[in-house]
Amino acid sequence: MKRVSGFGLLPLLLLAACTQPSFLSSGVLNSPTGTPPGGLNSPAERATARQPIATTSADQWQPPPDPVFVDESVAPSSILPSKVGECADTTITSITDRFGADLTPAKKGSEKGTFIRFSNSGVQVSLVKERSIVRSQVFDKVNMCLVEIPKGCPAGDNRGRLYKTTNLRTGESWSLPNDIKSCSGA
């Protein structure tokens, strides 16, 4: 049988001493934060106290919250125009056919139209493929102006509003409504 020296057990003894509850909580009463021996009870107390991990029991320790970064380039660039003649600069967020699929070359008799979304929550739709929109790209900056509001629409029904949009990269413009159908009152 192999004989074990006292030095071979030293790492094991150190590990046992470091994991004992008495060793971990020995500095609690003398801690600079003045944490009570029972620990922190509410999440607010845990968040405000800067306590070392070793002095908090496992069931009470909470990691710090993740930092919140605000990327202003993703936020809506402007509000959707609400009065005739009002304009807003915004960005194209998607270009698809009316059914949400990628724009593909149209086969005879299968026109799927065009649907474009903007970062200011605006949309425009067409029953045919609009060449000026097809030449546009996602993330292009555009200027969007409200040209016409249908008459006799009930409050809150914004369908049928006509917008003229100019792509600032290509210089091309198009005028399309925000829905295929007009409001229910018109």
PDB file of C-alpha atoms in Angstrom:
ATOM      1  CA  MET A   1       0.000   0.000   0.000  1.00  0.00           C
ATOM      2  CA  LYS A   2       1.188   3.462  -0.885  1.00  0.00           C
ATOM      3  CA  ARG A   3       1.941   5.786   1.946  1.00  0.00           C
ATOM      4  CA  VAL A   4       0.401   9.285   1.759  1.00  0.00           C
ATOM      5  CA  SER A   5       2.402  12.174   3.148  1.00  0.00           C
ATOM      6  CA  GLY A   6       0.864  15.055   5.045  1.00  0.00           C
ATOM      7  CA  PHE A   7       1.717  17.457   2.231  1.00  0.00           C
ATOM      8  CA  GLY A   8      -0.432  15.479  -0.215  1.00  0.00           C
ATOM      9  CA  LEU A   9      -3.532  16.181   1.879  1.00  0.00           C
ATOM     10  CA  LEU A  10      -2.838  19.914   2.164  1.00  0.00           C
ATOM     11  CA  PRO A  11      -4.840  20.944  -0.968  1.00  0.00           C
ATOM     12  CA  LEU A  12      -7.746  18.826   0.202  1.00  0.00           C
ATOM     13  CA  LEU A  13      -7.707  20.453   3.659  1.00  0.00           C
ATOM     14  CA  LEU A  14      -7.570  23.949   2.128  1.00  0.00           C
ATOM     15  CA  LEU A  15     -10.503  23.154  -0.128  1.00  0.00           C
ATOM     16  CA  ALA A  16     -12.534  21.855   2.807  1.00  0.00           C
ATOM     17  CA  ALA A  17     -11.749  24.946   4.885  1.00  0.00           C
ATOM     18  CA  CYS A  18     -12.745  27.309   2.059  1.00  0.00           C
ATOM     19  CA  THR A  19     -16.124  25.688   1.495  1.00  0.00           C
ATOM     20  CA  GLN A  20     -17.296  25.608   5.099  1.00  0.00           C
ATOM     21  CA  PRO A  21     -20.194  27.998   5.902  1.00  0.00           C
ATOM     22  CA  SER A  22     -18.386  29.341   8.943  1.00  0.00           C
ATOM     23  CA  PHE A  23     -15.447  30.365   6.769  1.00  0.00           C
ATOM     24  CA  LEU A  24     -17.683  32.131   4.218  1.00  0.00           C
ATOM     25  CA  SER A  25     -19.701  34.066   6.788  1.00  0.00           C
ATOM     26  CA  SER A  26     -16.863  34.911   9.144  1.00  0.00           C
ATOM     27  CA  GLY A  27     -16.544  38.462   7.754  1.00  0.00           C
ATOM     28  CA  VAL A  28     -20.263  39.293   7.677  1.00  0.00           C
ATOM     29  CA  LEU A  29     -20.404  41.167  10.962  1.00  0.00           C
ATOM     30  CA  ASN A  30     -17.269  43.090  10.118  1.00  0.00           C
ATOM     31  CA  SER A  31     -18.180  43.760   6.485  1.00  0.00           C
ATOM     32  CA  PRO A  32     -17.885  47.360   5.260  1.00  0.00           C
ATOM     33  CA  THR A  33     -21.459  47.304   3.944  1.00  0.00           C
ATOM     34  CA  GLY A  34     -22.903  46.401   7.345  1.00  0.00           C
ATOM     35  CA  THR A  35     -24.898  43.472   6.020  1.00  0.00           C
ATOM     36  CA  PRO A  36     -26.895  41.713   8.733  1.00  0.00           C
ATOM     37  CA  PRO A  37     -26.031  38.083   9.552  1.00  0.00           C
ATOM     38  CA  GLY A  38     -29.310  36.874   7.991  1.00  0.00           C
ATOM     39  CA  GLY A  39     -28.389  38.404   4.631  1.00  0.00           C
ATOM     40  CA  LEU A  40     -30.425  40.662   2.400  1.00  0.00           C
ATOM     41  CA  ASN A  41     -34.150  40.038   2.177  1.00  0.00           C
ATOM     42  CA  SER A  42     -35.526  42.034  -0.747  1.00  0.00           C
ATOM     43  CA  PRO A  43     -34.158  42.340  -4.287  1.00  0.00           C
ATOM     44  CA  ALA A  44     -33.828  46.083  -3.728  1.00  0.00           C
ATOM     45  CA  GLU A  45     -31.582  45.476  -0.712  1.00  0.00           C
ATOM     46  CA  ARG A  46     -29.511  43.005  -2.713  1.00  0.00           C
ATOM     47  CA  ALA A  47     -29.203  45.423  -5.628  1.00  0.00           C
ATOM     48  CA  THR A  48     -28.074  48.381  -3.529  1.00  0.00           C
ATOM     49  CA  ALA A  49     -25.622  46.516  -1.296  1.00  0.00           C
ATOM     50  CA  ARG A  50     -22.261  45.861  -2.896  1.00  0.00           C
ATOM     51  CA  GLN A  51     -21.562  42.631  -1.107  1.00  0.00           C
ATOM     52  CA  PRO A  52     -18.857  40.153  -2.078  1.00  0.00           C
ATOM     53  CA  ILE A  53     -20.150  36.833  -3.381  1.00  0.00           C
ATOM     54  CA  ALA A  54     -18.471  34.908  -0.564  1.00  0.00           C
ATOM     55  CA  THR A  55     -20.493  36.679   2.146  1.00  0.00           C
ATOM     56  CA  THR A  56     -23.924  36.001   0.608  1.00  0.00           C
ATOM     57  CA  SER A  57     -25.638  32.649   0.871  1.00  0.00           C
ATOM     58  CA  ALA A  58     -26.335  30.905  -2.431  1.00  0.00           C
ATOM     59  CA  ASP A  59     -30.117  31.276  -2.206  1.00  0.00           C
ATOM     60  CA  GLN A  60     -29.885  35.042  -1.630  1.00  0.00           C
ATOM     61  CA  TRP A  61     -27.203  36.051  -4.127  1.00  0.00           C
ATOM     62  CA  GLN A  62     -28.421  37.903  -7.213  1.00  0.00           C
ATOM     63  CA  PRO A  63     -26.191  38.872 -10.136  1.00  0.00           C
ATOM     64  CA  PRO A  64     -26.168  42.540 -11.110  1.00  0.00           C
ATOM     65  CA  PRO A  65     -28.673  43.496 -13.807  1.00  0.00           C
ATOM     66  CA  ASP A  66     -27.503  43.573 -17.416  1.00  0.00           C
ATOM     67  CA  PRO A  67     -26.712  47.053 -18.701  1.00  0.00           C
ATOM     68  CA  VAL A  68     -29.336  48.505 -21.029  1.00  0.00           C
ATOM     69  CA  PHE A  69     -27.999  50.091 -24.193  1.00  0.00           C
ATOM     70  CA  VAL A  70     -30.293  52.266 -26.289  1.00  0.00           C
ATOM     71  CA  ASP A  71     -29.434  52.131 -29.974  1.00  0.00           C
ATOM     72  CA  GLU A  72     -31.029  55.285 -31.346  1.00  0.00           C
ATOM     73  CA  SER A  73     -30.493  54.163 -34.942  1.00  0.00           C
ATOM     74  CA  VAL A  74     -33.118  51.420 -34.363  1.00  0.00           C
ATOM     75  CA  ALA A  75     -35.701  53.715 -32.758  1.00  0.00           C
ATOM     76  CA  PRO A  76     -38.391  55.181 -34.994  1.00  0.00           C
ATOM     77  CA  SER A  77     -36.847  58.082 -36.868  1.00  0.00           C
ATOM     78  CA  SER A  78     -40.021  60.152 -36.893  1.00  0.00           C
ATOM     79  CA  ILE A  79     -43.747  60.000 -36.441  1.00  0.00           C
ATOM     80  CA  LEU A  80     -46.045  59.010 -39.295  1.00  0.00           C
ATOM     81  CA  PRO A  81     -47.442  62.184 -40.956  1.00  0.00           C
ATOM     82  CA  SER A  82     -51.042  62.802 -39.818  1.00  0.00           C
ATOM     83  CA  LYS A  83     -52.041  65.982 -41.699  1.00  0.00           C
ATOM     84  CA  VAL A  84     -52.155  66.550 -45.450  1.00  0.00           C
ATOM     85  CA  GLY A  85     -48.919  68.225 -46.543  1.00  0.00           C
ATOM     86  CA  GLU A  86     -46.979  66.988 -43.502  1.00  0.00           C
ATOM     87  CA  CYS A  87     -43.753  65.056 -44.229  1.00  0.00           C
ATOM     88  CA  ALA A  88     -41.393  62.891 -42.212  1.00  0.00           C
ATOM     89  CA  ASP A  89     -37.985  61.367 -42.836  1.00  0.00           C
ATOM     90  CA  THR A  90     -37.878  57.647 -42.111  1.00  0.00           C
ATOM     91  CA  THR A  91     -36.143  54.419 -43.174  1.00  0.00           C
ATOM     92  CA  ILE A  92     -37.285  51.407 -45.198  1.00  0.00           C
ATOM     93  CA  THR A  93     -37.450  48.310 -42.972  1.00  0.00           C
ATOM     94  CA  SER A  94     -38.808  45.712 -45.436  1.00  0.00           C
ATOM     95  CA  ILE A  95     -39.809  45.283 -49.058  1.00  0.00           C
ATOM     96  CA  THR A  96     -41.947  42.262 -49.973  1.00  0.00           C
ATOM     97  CA  ASP A  97     -44.894  41.261 -52.109  1.00  0.00           C
ATOM     98  CA  ARG A  98     -48.387  41.714 -50.609  1.00  0.00           C
ATOM     99  CA  PHE A  99     -48.206  38.253 -49.041  1.00  0.00           C
ATOM    100  CA  GLY A 100     -44.898  38.823 -47.211  1.00  0.00           C
ATOM    101  CA  ALA A 101     -42.683  36.823 -49.601  1.00  0.00           C
ATOM    102  CA  ASP A 102     -39.523  38.105 -51.268  1.00  0.00           C
ATOM    103  CA  LEU A 103     -40.012  39.967 -54.526  1.00  0.00           C
ATOM    104  CA  THR A 104     -39.354  37.599 -57.407  1.00  0.00           C
ATOM    105  CA  PRO A 105     -39.765  38.014 -61.151  1.00  0.00           C
ATOM    106  CA  ALA A 106     -43.499  37.829 -61.860  1.00  0.00           C
ATOM    107  CA  LYS A 107     -44.881  35.123 -64.104  1.00  0.00           C
ATOM    108  CA  LYS A 108     -47.668  36.039 -66.509  1.00  0.00           C
ATOM    109  CA  GLY A 109     -50.969  36.280 -64.673  1.00  0.00           C
ATOM    110  CA  SER A 110     -49.439  35.992 -61.184  1.00  0.00           C
ATOM    111  CA  GLU A 111     -48.914  39.601 -60.103  1.00  0.00           C
ATOM    112  CA  LYS A 112     -48.439  39.627 -56.312  1.00  0.00           C
ATOM    113  CA  GLY A 113     -47.994  43.370 -55.862  1.00  0.00           C
ATOM    114  CA  THR A 114     -45.638  45.260 -53.574  1.00  0.00           C
ATOM    115  CA  PHE A 115     -45.642  45.929 -49.836  1.00  0.00           C
ATOM    116  CA  ILE A 116     -43.151  48.273 -48.145  1.00  0.00           C
ATOM    117  CA  ARG A 117     -42.695  49.017 -44.410  1.00  0.00           C
ATOM    118  CA  PHE A 118     -40.984  51.971 -42.763  1.00  0.00           C
ATOM    119  CA  SER A 119     -39.382  52.528 -39.356  1.00  0.00           C
ATOM    120  CA  ASN A 120     -42.064  55.074 -38.393  1.00  0.00           C
ATOM    121  CA  SER A 121     -44.725  52.292 -38.570  1.00  0.00           C
ATOM    122  CA  GLY A 122     -45.866  53.448 -42.000  1.00  0.00           C
ATOM    123  CA  VAL A 123     -46.716  51.042 -44.819  1.00  0.00           C
ATOM    124  CA  GLN A 124     -47.572  51.340 -48.491  1.00  0.00           C
ATOM    125  CA  VAL A 125     -49.158  48.691 -50.690  1.00  0.00           C
ATOM    126  CA  SER A 126     -49.747  48.200 -54.405  1.00  0.00           C
ATOM    127  CA  LEU A 127     -51.524  45.538 -56.464  1.00  0.00           C
ATOM    128  CA  VAL A 128     -48.720  45.663 -59.042  1.00  0.00           C
ATOM    129  CA  LYS A 129     -44.941  45.489 -58.742  1.00  0.00           C
ATOM    130  CA  GLU A 130     -43.678  49.054 -58.396  1.00  0.00           C
ATOM    131  CA  ARG A 131     -40.337  49.400 -60.181  1.00  0.00           C
ATOM    132  CA  SER A 132     -39.171  52.335 -58.051  1.00  0.00           C
ATOM    133  CA  ILE A 133     -39.764  50.286 -54.888  1.00  0.00           C
ATOM    134  CA  VAL A 134     -38.030  47.233 -56.389  1.00  0.00           C
ATOM    135  CA  ARG A 135     -34.930  49.404 -56.963  1.00  0.00           C
ATOM    136  CA  SER A 136     -35.030  50.563 -53.319  1.00  0.00           C
ATOM    137  CA  GLN A 137     -33.242  48.710 -50.531  1.00  0.00           C
ATOM    138  CA  VAL A 138     -33.863  48.030 -46.863  1.00  0.00           C
ATOM    139  CA  PHE A 139     -32.254  50.778 -44.715  1.00  0.00           C
ATOM    140  CA  ASP A 140     -32.624  53.395 -47.473  1.00  0.00           C
ATOM    141  CA  LYS A 141     -33.588  56.798 -46.059  1.00  0.00           C
ATOM    142  CA  VAL A 142     -36.838  58.159 -47.479  1.00  0.00           C
ATOM    143  CA  ASN A 143     -39.055  61.216 -47.161  1.00  0.00           C
ATOM    144  CA  MET A 144     -42.718  60.344 -46.711  1.00  0.00           C
ATOM    145  CA  CYS A 145     -45.489  62.940 -47.174  1.00  0.00           C
ATOM    146  CA  LEU A 146     -49.231  62.570 -46.571  1.00  0.00           C
ATOM    147  CA  VAL A 147     -51.013  63.604 -49.777  1.00  0.00           C
ATOM    148  CA  GLU A 148     -54.650  62.645 -49.231  1.00  0.00           C
ATOM    149  CA  ILE A 149     -57.014  61.458 -46.474  1.00  0.00           C
ATOM    150  CA  PRO A 150     -60.297  59.820 -47.577  1.00  0.00           C
ATOM    151  CA  LYS A 151     -63.437  61.747 -46.585  1.00  0.00           C
ATOM    152  CA  GLY A 152     -66.077  60.390 -44.208  1.00  0.00           C
ATOM    153  CA  CYS A 153     -63.845  57.933 -42.346  1.00  0.00           C
ATOM    154  CA  PRO A 154     -64.823  56.909 -38.814  1.00  0.00           C
ATOM    155  CA  ALA A 155     -62.487  57.927 -35.997  1.00  0.00           C
ATOM    156  CA  GLY A 156     -59.476  55.640 -35.731  1.00  0.00           C
ATOM    157  CA  ASP A 157     -59.868  54.135 -39.248  1.00  0.00           C
ATOM    158  CA  ASN A 158     -56.754  55.312 -41.103  1.00  0.00           C
ATOM    159  CA  ARG A 159     -57.020  53.002 -44.132  1.00  0.00           C
ATOM    160  CA  GLY A 160     -56.739  54.495 -47.598  1.00  0.00           C
ATOM    161  CA  ARG A 161     -54.390  57.359 -46.771  1.00  0.00           C
ATOM    162  CA  LEU A 162     -52.222  58.248 -49.758  1.00  0.00           C
ATOM    163  CA  TYR A 163     -48.517  58.915 -49.172  1.00  0.00           C
ATOM    164  CA  LYS A 164     -45.886  60.177 -51.605  1.00  0.00           C
ATOM    165  CA  THR A 165     -42.513  58.691 -50.740  1.00  0.00           C
ATOM    166  CA  THR A 166     -39.136  59.737 -52.161  1.00  0.00           C
ATOM    167  CA  ASN A 167     -36.110  57.476 -51.800  1.00  0.00           C
ATOM    168  CA  LEU A 168     -33.229  59.805 -50.863  1.00  0.00           C
ATOM    169  CA  ARG A 169     -30.628  57.371 -52.249  1.00  0.00           C
ATOM    170  CA  THR A 170     -32.159  56.761 -55.713  1.00  0.00           C
ATOM    171  CA  GLY A 171     -34.138  60.004 -56.032  1.00  0.00           C
ATOM    172  CA  GLU A 172     -37.197  58.046 -57.236  1.00  0.00           C
ATOM    173  CA  SER A 173     -40.702  58.725 -55.888  1.00  0.00           C
ATOM    174  CA  TRP A 174     -43.955  56.757 -55.699  1.00  0.00           C
ATOM    175  CA  SER A 175     -47.454  57.530 -54.431  1.00  0.00           C
ATOM    176  CA  LEU A 176     -49.333  54.647 -52.802  1.00  0.00           C
ATOM    177  CA  PRO A 177     -52.013  54.170 -50.148  1.00  0.00           C
ATOM    178  CA  ASN A 178     -51.394  52.488 -46.811  1.00  0.00           C
ATOM    179  CA  ASP A 179     -54.046  49.823 -47.558  1.00  0.00           C
ATOM    180  CA  ILE A 180     -55.670  48.229 -50.600  1.00  0.00           C
ATOM    181  CA  LYS A 181     -59.115  49.197 -49.290  1.00  0.00           C
ATOM    182  CA  SER A 182     -60.214  52.613 -48.153  1.00  0.00           C
ATOM    183  CA  CYS A 183     -61.747  53.287 -44.743  1.00  0.00           C
ATOM    184  CA  SER A 184     -65.162  51.752 -44.068  1.00  0.00           C
ATOM    185  CA  GLY A 185     -66.968  55.112 -44.262  1.00  0.00           C
ATOM    186  CA  ALA A 186     -65.687  56.093 -47.705  1.00  0.00           C
TER     187      ALA A 186
END
